[in-house]
CSV table of C-alpha atoms and ligand atoms in Angstrom, one decimal:
chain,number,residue,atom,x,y,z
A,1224,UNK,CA,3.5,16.1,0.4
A,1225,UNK,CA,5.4,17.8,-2.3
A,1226,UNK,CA,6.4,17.2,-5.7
A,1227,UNK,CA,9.9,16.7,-4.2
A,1228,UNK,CA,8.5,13.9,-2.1
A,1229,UNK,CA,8.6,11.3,-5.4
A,1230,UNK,CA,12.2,11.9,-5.7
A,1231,UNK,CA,13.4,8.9,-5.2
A,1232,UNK,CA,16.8,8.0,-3.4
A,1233,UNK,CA,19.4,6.4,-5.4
A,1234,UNK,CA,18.5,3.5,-6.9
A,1235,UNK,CA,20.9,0.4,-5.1
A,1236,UNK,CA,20.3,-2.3,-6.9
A,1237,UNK,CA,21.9,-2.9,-10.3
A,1238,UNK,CA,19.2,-5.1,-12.5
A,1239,UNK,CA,19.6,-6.2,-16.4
A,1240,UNK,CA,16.4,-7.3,-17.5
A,1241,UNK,CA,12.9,-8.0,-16.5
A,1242,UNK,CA,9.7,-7.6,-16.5
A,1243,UNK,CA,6.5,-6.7,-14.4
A,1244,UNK,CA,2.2,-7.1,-15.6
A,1245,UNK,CA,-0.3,-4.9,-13.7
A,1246,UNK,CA,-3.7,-5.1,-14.3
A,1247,UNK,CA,-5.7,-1.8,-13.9
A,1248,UNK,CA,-9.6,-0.5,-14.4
A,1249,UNK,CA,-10.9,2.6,-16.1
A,1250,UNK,CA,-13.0,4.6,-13.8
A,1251,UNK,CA,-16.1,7.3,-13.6
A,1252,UNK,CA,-16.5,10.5,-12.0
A,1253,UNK,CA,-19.4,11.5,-10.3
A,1254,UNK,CA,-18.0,15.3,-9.7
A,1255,UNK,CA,-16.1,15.7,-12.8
A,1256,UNK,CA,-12.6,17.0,-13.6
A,1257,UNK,CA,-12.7,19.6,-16.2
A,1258,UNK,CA,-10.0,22.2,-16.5
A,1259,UNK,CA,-6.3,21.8,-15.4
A,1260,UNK,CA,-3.1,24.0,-15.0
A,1261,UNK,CA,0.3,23.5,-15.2
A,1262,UNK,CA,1.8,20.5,-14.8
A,1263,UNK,CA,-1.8,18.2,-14.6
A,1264,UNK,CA,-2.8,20.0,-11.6
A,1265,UNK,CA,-6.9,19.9,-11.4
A,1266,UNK,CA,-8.6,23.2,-11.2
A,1267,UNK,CA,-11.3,21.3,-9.2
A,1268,UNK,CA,-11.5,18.5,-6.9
A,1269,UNK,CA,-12.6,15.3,-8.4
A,1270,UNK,CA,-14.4,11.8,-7.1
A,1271,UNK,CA,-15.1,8.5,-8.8
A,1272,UNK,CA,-16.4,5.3,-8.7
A,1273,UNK,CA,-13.9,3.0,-9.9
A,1274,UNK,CA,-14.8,-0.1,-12.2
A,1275,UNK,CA,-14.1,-3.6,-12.2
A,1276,UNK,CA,-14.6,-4.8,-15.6
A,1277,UNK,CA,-13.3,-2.4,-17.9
A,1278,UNK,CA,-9.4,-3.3,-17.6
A,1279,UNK,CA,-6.4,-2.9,-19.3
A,1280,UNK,CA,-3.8,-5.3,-18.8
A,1281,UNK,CA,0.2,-4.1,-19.2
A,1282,UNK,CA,3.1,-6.3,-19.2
A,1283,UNK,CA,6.5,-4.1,-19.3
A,1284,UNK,CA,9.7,-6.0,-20.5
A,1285,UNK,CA,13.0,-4.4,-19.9
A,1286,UNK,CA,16.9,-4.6,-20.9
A,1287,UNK,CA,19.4,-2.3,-19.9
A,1288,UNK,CA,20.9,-0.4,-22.8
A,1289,UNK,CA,24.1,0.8,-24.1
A,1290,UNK,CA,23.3,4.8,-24.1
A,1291,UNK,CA,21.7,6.3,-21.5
A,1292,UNK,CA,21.1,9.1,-24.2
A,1293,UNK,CA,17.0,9.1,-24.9
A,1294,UNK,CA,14.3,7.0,-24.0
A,1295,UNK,CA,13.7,4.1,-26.3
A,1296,UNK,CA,10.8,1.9,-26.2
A,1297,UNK,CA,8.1,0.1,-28.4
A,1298,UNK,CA,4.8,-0.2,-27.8
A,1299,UNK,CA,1.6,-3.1,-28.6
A,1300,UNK,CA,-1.5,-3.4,-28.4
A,1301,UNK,CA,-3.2,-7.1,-28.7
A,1302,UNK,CA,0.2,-8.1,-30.2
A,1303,UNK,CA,0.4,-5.2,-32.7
A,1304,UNK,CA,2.8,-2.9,-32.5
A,1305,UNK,CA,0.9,0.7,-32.3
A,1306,UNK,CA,3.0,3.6,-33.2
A,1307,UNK,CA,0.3,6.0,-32.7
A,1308,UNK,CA,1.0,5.5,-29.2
A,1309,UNK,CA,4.2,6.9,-28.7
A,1310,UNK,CA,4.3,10.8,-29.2
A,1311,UNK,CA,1.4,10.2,-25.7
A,1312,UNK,CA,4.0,7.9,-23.8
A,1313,UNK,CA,6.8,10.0,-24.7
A,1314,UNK,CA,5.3,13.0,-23.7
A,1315,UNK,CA,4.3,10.9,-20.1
A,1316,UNK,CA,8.0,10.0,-20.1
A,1317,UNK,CA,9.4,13.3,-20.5
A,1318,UNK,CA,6.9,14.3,-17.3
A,1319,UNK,CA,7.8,11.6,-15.3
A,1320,UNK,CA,11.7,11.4,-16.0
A,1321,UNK,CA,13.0,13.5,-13.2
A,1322,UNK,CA,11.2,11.2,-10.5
A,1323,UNK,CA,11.9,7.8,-12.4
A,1324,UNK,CA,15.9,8.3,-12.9
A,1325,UNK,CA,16.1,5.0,-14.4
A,1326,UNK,CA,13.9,5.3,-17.8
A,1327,UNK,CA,16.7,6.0,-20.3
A,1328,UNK,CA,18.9,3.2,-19.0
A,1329,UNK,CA,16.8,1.2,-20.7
A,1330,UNK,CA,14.9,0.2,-23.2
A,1331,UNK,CA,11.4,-0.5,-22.7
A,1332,UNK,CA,8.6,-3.1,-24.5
A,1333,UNK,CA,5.3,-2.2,-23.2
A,1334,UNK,CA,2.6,-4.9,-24.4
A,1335,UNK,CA,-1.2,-3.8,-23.6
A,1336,UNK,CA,-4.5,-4.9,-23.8
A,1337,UNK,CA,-7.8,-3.6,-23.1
A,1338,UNK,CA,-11.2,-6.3,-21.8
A,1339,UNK,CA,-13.4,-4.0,-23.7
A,1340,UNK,CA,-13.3,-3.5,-27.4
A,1341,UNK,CA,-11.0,-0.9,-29.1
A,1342,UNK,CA,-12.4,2.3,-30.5
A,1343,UNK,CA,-15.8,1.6,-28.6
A,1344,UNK,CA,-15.3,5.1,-27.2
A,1345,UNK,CA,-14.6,3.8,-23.9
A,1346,UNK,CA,-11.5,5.9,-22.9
A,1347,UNK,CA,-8.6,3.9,-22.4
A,1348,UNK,CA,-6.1,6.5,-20.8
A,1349,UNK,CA,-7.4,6.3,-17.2
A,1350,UNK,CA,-6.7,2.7,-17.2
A,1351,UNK,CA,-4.0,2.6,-19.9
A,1352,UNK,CA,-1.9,5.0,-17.6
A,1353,UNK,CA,-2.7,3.8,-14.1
A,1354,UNK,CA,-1.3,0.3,-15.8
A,1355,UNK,CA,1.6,1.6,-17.0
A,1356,UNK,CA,2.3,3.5,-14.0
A,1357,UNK,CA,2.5,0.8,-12.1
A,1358,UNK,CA,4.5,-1.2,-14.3
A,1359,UNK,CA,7.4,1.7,-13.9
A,1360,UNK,CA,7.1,1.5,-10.1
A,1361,UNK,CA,7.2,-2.2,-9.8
A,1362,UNK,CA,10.8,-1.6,-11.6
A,1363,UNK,CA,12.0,1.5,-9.4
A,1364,UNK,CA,11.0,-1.4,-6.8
A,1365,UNK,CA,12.7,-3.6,-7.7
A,1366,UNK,CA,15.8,-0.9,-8.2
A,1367,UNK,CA,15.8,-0.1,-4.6
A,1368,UNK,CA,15.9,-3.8,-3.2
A,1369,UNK,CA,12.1,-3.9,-2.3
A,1370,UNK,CA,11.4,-0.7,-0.6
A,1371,UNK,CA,10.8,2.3,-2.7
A,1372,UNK,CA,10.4,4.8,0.2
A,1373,UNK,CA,12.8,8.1,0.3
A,1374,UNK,CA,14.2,9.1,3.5
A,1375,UNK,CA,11.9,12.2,3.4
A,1376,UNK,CA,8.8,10.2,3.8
A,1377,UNK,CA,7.4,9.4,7.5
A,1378,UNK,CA,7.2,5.9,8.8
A,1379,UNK,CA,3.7,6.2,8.4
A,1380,UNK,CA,3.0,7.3,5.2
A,1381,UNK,CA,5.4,4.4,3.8
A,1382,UNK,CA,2.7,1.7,3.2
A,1383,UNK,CA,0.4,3.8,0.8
A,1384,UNK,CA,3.8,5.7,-0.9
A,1385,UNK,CA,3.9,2.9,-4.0
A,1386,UNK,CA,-0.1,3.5,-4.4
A,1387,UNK,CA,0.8,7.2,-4.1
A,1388,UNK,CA,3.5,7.8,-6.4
A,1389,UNK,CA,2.0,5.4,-9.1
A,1390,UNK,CA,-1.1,7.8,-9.0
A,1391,UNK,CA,0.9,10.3,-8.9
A,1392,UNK,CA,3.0,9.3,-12.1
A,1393,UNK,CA,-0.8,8.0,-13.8
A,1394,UNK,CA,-1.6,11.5,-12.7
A,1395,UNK,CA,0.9,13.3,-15.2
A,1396,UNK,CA,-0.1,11.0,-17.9
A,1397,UNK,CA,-3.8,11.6,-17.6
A,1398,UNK,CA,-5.2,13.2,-15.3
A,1399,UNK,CA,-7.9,11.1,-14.4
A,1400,UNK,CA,-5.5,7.9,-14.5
A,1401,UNK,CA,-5.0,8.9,-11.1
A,1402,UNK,CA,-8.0,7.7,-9.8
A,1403,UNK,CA,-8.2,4.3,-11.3
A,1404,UNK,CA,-5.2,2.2,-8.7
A,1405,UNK,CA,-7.7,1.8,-5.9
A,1406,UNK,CA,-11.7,1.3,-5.2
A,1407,UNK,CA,-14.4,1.9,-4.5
A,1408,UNK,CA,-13.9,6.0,-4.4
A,1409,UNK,CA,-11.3,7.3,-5.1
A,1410,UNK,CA,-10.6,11.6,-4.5
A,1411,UNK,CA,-8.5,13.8,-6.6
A,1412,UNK,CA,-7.8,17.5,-5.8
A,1413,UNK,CA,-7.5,19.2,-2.5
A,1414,UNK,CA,-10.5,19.6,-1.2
A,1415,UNK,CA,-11.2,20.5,2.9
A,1416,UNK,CA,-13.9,18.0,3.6
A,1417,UNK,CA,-11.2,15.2,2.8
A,1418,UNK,CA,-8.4,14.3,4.9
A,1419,UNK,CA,-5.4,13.8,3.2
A,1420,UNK,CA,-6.6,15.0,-0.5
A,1421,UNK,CA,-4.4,16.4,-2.6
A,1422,UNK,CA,-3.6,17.9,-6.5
A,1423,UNK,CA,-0.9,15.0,-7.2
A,1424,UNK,CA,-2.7,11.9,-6.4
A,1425,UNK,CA,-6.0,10.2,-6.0
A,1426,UNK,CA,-6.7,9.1,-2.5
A,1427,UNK,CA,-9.2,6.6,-1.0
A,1428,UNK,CA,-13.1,8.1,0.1
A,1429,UNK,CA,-12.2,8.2,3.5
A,1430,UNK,CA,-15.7,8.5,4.6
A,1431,UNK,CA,-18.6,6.1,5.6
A,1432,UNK,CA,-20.6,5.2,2.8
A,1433,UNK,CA,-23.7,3.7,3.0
A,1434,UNK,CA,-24.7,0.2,1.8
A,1435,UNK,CA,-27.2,1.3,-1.4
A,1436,UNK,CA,-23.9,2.4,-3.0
A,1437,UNK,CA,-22.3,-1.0,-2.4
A,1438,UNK,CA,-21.8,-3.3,-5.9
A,1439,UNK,CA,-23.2,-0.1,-7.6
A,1440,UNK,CA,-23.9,-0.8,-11.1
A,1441,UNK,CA,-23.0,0.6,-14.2
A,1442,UNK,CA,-23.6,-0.2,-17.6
A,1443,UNK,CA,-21.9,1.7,-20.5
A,1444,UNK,CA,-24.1,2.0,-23.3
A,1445,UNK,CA,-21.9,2.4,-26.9
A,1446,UNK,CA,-23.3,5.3,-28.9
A,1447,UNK,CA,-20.8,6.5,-30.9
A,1448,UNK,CA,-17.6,4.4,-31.1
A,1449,UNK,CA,-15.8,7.0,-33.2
A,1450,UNK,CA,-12.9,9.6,-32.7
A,1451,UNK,CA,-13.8,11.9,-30.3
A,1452,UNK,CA,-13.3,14.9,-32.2
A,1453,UNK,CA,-11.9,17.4,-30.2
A,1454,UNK,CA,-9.7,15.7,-27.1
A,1455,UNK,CA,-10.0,15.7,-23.7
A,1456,UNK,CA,-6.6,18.1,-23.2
A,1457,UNK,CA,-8.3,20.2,-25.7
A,1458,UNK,CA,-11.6,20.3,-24.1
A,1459,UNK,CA,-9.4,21.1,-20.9
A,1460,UNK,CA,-7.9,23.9,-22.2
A,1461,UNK,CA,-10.5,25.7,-23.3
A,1462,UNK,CA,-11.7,26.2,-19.5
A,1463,UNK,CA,-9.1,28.6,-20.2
A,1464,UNK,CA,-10.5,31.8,-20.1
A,1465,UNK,CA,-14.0,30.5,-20.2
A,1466,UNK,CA,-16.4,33.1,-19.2
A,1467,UNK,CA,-18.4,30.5,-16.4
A,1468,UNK,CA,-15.2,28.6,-15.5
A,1469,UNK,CA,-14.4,30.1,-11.7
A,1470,UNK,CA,-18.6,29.6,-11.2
A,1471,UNK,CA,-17.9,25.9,-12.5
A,1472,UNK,CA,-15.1,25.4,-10.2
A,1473,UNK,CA,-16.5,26.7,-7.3
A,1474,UNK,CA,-19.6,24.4,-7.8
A,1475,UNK,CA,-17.4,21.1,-8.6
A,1476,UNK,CA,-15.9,22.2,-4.8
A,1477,UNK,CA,-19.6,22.8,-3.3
A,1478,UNK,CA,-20.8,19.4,-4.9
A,1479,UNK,CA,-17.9,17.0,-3.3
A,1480,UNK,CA,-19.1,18.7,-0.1
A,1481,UNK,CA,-22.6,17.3,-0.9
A,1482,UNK,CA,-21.9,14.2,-2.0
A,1483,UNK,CA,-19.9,13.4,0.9
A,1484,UNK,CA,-23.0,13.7,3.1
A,1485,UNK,CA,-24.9,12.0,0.1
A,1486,UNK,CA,-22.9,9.2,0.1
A,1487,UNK,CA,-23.0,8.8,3.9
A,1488,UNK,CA,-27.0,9.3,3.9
A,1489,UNK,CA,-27.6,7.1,1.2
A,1490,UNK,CA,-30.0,9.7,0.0
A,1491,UNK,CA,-30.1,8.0,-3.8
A,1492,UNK,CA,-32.7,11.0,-5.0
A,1493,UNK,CA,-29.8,13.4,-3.8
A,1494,UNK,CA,-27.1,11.7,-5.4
A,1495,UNK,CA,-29.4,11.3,-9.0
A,1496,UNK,CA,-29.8,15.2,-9.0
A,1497,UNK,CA,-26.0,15.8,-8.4
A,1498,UNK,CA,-24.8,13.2,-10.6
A,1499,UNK,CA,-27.2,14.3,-13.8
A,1500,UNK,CA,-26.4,17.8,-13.2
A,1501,UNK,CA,-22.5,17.4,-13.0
A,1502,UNK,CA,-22.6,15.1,-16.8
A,1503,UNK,CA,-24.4,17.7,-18.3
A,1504,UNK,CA,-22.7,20.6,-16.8
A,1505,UNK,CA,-19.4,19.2,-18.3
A,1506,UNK,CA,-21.4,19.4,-21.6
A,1507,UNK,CA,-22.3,22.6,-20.9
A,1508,UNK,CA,-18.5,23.5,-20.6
A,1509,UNK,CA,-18.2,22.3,-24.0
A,1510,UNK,CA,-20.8,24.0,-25.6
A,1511,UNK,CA,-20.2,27.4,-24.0
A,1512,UNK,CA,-16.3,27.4,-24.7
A,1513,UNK,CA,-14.8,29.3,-27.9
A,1514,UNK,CA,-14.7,27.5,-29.8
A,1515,UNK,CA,-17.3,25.5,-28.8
A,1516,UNK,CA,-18.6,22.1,-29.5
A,1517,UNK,CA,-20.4,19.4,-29.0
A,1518,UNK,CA,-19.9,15.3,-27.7
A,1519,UNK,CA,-23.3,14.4,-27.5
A,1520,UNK,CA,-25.0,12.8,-30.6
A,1521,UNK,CA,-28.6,12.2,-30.8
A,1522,UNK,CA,-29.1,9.0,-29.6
A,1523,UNK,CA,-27.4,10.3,-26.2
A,1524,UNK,CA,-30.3,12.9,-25.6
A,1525,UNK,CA,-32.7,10.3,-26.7
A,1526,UNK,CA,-31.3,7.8,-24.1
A,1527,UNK,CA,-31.5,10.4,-20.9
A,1528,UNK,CA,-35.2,11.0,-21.8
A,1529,UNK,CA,-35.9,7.5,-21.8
A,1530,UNK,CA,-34.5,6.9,-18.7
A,1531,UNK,CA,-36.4,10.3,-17.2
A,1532,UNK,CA,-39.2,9.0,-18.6
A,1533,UNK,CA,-38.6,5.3,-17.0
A,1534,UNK,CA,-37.9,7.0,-13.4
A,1535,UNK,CA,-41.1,8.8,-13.3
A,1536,UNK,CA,-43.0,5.6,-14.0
A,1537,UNK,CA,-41.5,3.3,-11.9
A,1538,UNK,CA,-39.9,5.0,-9.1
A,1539,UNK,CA,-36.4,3.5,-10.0
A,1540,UNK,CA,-33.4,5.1,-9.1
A,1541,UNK,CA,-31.7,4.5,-12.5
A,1542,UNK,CA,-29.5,7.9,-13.5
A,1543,UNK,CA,-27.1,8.4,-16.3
A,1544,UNK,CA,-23.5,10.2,-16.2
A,1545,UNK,CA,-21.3,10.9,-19.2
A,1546,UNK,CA,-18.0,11.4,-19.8
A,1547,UNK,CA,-16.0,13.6,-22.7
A,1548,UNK,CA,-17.6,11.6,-25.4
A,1549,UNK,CA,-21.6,10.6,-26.5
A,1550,UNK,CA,-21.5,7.2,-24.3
A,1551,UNK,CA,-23.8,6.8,-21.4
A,1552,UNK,CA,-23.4,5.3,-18.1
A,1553,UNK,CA,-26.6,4.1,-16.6
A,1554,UNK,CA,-25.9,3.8,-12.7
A,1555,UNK,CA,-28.3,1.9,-10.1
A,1556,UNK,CA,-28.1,0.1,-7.5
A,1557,UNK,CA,-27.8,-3.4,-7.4
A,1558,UNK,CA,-31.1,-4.3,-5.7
A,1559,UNK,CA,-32.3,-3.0,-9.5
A,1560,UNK,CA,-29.9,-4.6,-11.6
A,1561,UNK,CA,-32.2,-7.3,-12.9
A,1562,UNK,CA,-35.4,-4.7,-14.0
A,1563,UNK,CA,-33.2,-2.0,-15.1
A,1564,UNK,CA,-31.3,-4.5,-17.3
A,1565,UNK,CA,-34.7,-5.2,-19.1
A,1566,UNK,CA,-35.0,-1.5,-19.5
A,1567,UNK,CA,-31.7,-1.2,-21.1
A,1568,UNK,CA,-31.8,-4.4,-23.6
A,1569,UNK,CA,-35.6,-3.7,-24.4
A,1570,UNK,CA,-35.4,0.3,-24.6
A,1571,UNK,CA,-32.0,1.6,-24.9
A,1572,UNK,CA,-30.6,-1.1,-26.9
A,1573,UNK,CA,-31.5,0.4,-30.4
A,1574,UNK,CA,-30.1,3.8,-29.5
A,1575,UNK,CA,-26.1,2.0,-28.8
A,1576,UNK,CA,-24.1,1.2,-32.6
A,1577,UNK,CA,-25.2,-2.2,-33.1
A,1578,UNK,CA,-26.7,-2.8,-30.3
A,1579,UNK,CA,-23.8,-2.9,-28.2
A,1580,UNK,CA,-23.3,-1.8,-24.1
A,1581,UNK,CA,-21.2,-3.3,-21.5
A,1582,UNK,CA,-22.3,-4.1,-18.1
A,1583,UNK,CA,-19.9,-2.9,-15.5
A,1584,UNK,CA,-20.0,-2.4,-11.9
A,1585,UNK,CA,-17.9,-0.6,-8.7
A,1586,UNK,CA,-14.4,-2.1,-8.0
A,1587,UNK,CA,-11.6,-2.0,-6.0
A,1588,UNK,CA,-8.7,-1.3,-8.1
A,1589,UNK,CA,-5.8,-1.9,-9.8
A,1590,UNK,CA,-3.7,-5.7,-9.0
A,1591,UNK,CA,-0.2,-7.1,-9.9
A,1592,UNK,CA,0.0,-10.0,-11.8
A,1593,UNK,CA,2.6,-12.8,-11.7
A,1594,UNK,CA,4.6,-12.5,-14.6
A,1595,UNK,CA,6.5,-16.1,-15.9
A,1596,UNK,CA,9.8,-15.1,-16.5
B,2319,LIG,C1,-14.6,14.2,-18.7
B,2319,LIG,O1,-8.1,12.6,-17.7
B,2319,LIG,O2,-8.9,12.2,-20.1
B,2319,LIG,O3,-13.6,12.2,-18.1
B,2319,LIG,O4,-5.7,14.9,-18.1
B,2319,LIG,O5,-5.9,15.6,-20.4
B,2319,LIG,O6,-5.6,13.2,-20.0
B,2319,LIG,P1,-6.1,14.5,-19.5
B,2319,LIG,O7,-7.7,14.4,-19.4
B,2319,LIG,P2,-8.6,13.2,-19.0
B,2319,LIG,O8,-10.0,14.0,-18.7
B,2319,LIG,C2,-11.1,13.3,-18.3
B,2319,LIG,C3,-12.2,14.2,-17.9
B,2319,LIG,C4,-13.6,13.5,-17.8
B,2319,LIG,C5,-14.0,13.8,-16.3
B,2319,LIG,C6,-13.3,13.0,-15.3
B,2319,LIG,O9,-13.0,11.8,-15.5
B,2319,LIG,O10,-13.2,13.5,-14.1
């Protein structure tokens, strides 16, 4: 597969108005994206667990237009029209234009909501874009009379190309969009262990995985619910001529290796030291890149001690992953949710802004939802 492949032959179909709603999850990695080049391309491979409650719903109304001069659109968010939003969707639009020949014939109202609360930190690109992507290839759908598959692509490739090119479109919004349109793991980034990886789109875990990582739990615990304050695209950047980044990519590649047999094995001490070590090496990229900085507040660091400090007395599995920001995810298996619950509202609790956390667990992806007009 090729950029090329995306392309998409002309559209046959000649539509005035309509309108599509995808629902689609945020997701976290266990081997973590960090570092990009051109064109969204990851400098490593990447794997997640996708979630199930942590959604963002899109509904995309559109009417063909007079010009077909620039891109117009508007933008909500719980009914309030954000204009914050655009120069990101823009941007995406400008990416995306030469595989979606249809976006400036019209114009475009994109309405979105999030299940979990705004500003809680929670990042809402992964599942903002997937949405949105999808959205855009329900229309190029319905452009081409129900089958959105070029000429270049194989008969057997056709049932997974809408999946693909929508992760592929997520993809060049935010990179780790890509990895939010299906479940339970999802891959991004060629990587030799997996069949059919690639740099432009997530793909499926195509491996066995063993029943302790079934209805895996996560619970997000709210520690800061502020602006980050330097970006993800920043923080990618500056992997740029970091002085450990071809060590770090090099690892990210080792540990998909191991957690592919990990995940097979169900070898949960295994996957606890690889998970732990791949959050904080992330915030190690931070602190060692010029200029540096830090995404962790206190309460993070006193969090991961606790739950150390829990593991060694009780034997749980509990383990915590972050992402670019000072939340935590506290993963376990579900034969622990009910005990590591009591841990998290009776010890962690007091370390979240007010008290807050969301319980979360693996899904299966992104779904299409019937729209009434
Ligand atoms: C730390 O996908 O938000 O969450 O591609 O610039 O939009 P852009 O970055 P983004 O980066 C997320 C990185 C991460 C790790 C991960 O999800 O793999």
């Amino acid at each position: 597969m090729t950029e090329n492949n995306f392309i998409p032959k002309p559209y046959t179909n000649a539509i005035e108005k309509g309108a599509f709603t995808w629902s689609s999850p945020s997701n976290i990695a266990l081997v973590k994206y960090w570092g990009k080049k051109k064109n969204q391309i990851p400098e490593n491979p990447s794997i997640s667990f996708t979630l199930n409650n942590c959604k963002t719903t899109t509904t995309l109304s559109f009417s063909k237009k007079a010009d077909k001069d620039a891109f117009s659109f508007d933008v909500y968010l719980d009914g309030e029209k954000k204009e914050s939003f655009k120069s990101k969707i823009e941007t995406f639009f400008n990416r995306v234009e030469v595989y979606l020949p249809f976006l400036k014939a019209y114009h475009f109202k994109i309405e979105t909501s999030n299940t979990f609360p705004h500003s809680s930190g929670i990042a809402s690109s992964a599942s903002g874009m997937s949405a949105l992507a999808l959205c855009l290839m329900s229309v190029e759908e319905a452009l081409t009379g129900g089958s959105v598959i070029p000429r270049a692509v194989e008969e057997s490739q056709a049932e997974t190309y809408f999946i693909q090119k929508a992760s592929f479109l997520a993809r060049l919004g935010s990179g780790s969009a890509c990895r939010s349109l299906e479940g339970d793991l999802v891959v991004w980034g060629q990587h030799e262990s997996i069949e059919g990886s690639s740099d432009l789109f997530g793909v499926k875990f195509p491996h066995q995985v063993h029943k302790a990582f079934k209805n895996y739990q996560d619970t997000i615990l709210l520690v800061d619910k502020g602006e980050k304050v330097v970006s993800s695209t920043v923080g990618h950047n500056l992997m740029h001529g970091h002085p450990f980044a071809q060590e770090r990519f090099k690892q990210a590649d080792k540990n998909l290796k191991t957690i592919t047999e990990i995940l097979k094995s169900g070898d949960l001490d295994a996957f606890i030291a690889l998970v732990e070590s791949e959050a904080l090496t992330l915030h190690a990229m931070m602190m060692t890149s010029m200029p540096y900085f830090i995404l962790m507040k206190p309460n993070t660091l006193e969090i991961i001690n606790k739950i150390w400090s829990f593991r060694a007395e009780t034997g749980s599995k509990v383990c915590f992953t972050l992402d670019a920001g000072a939340n935590v995810h506290v993963l376990y298996p579900q034969n622990e949710a009910e005990t590591v619950r009591t841990f998290i509202e009776t010890e962690l609790a007091d370390y979240c802004q007010n008290r807050q956390f969301i319980h979360d667990a693996v899904g299966f992806g992104a779904c299409q939802l019937i729209n009434n007009n």
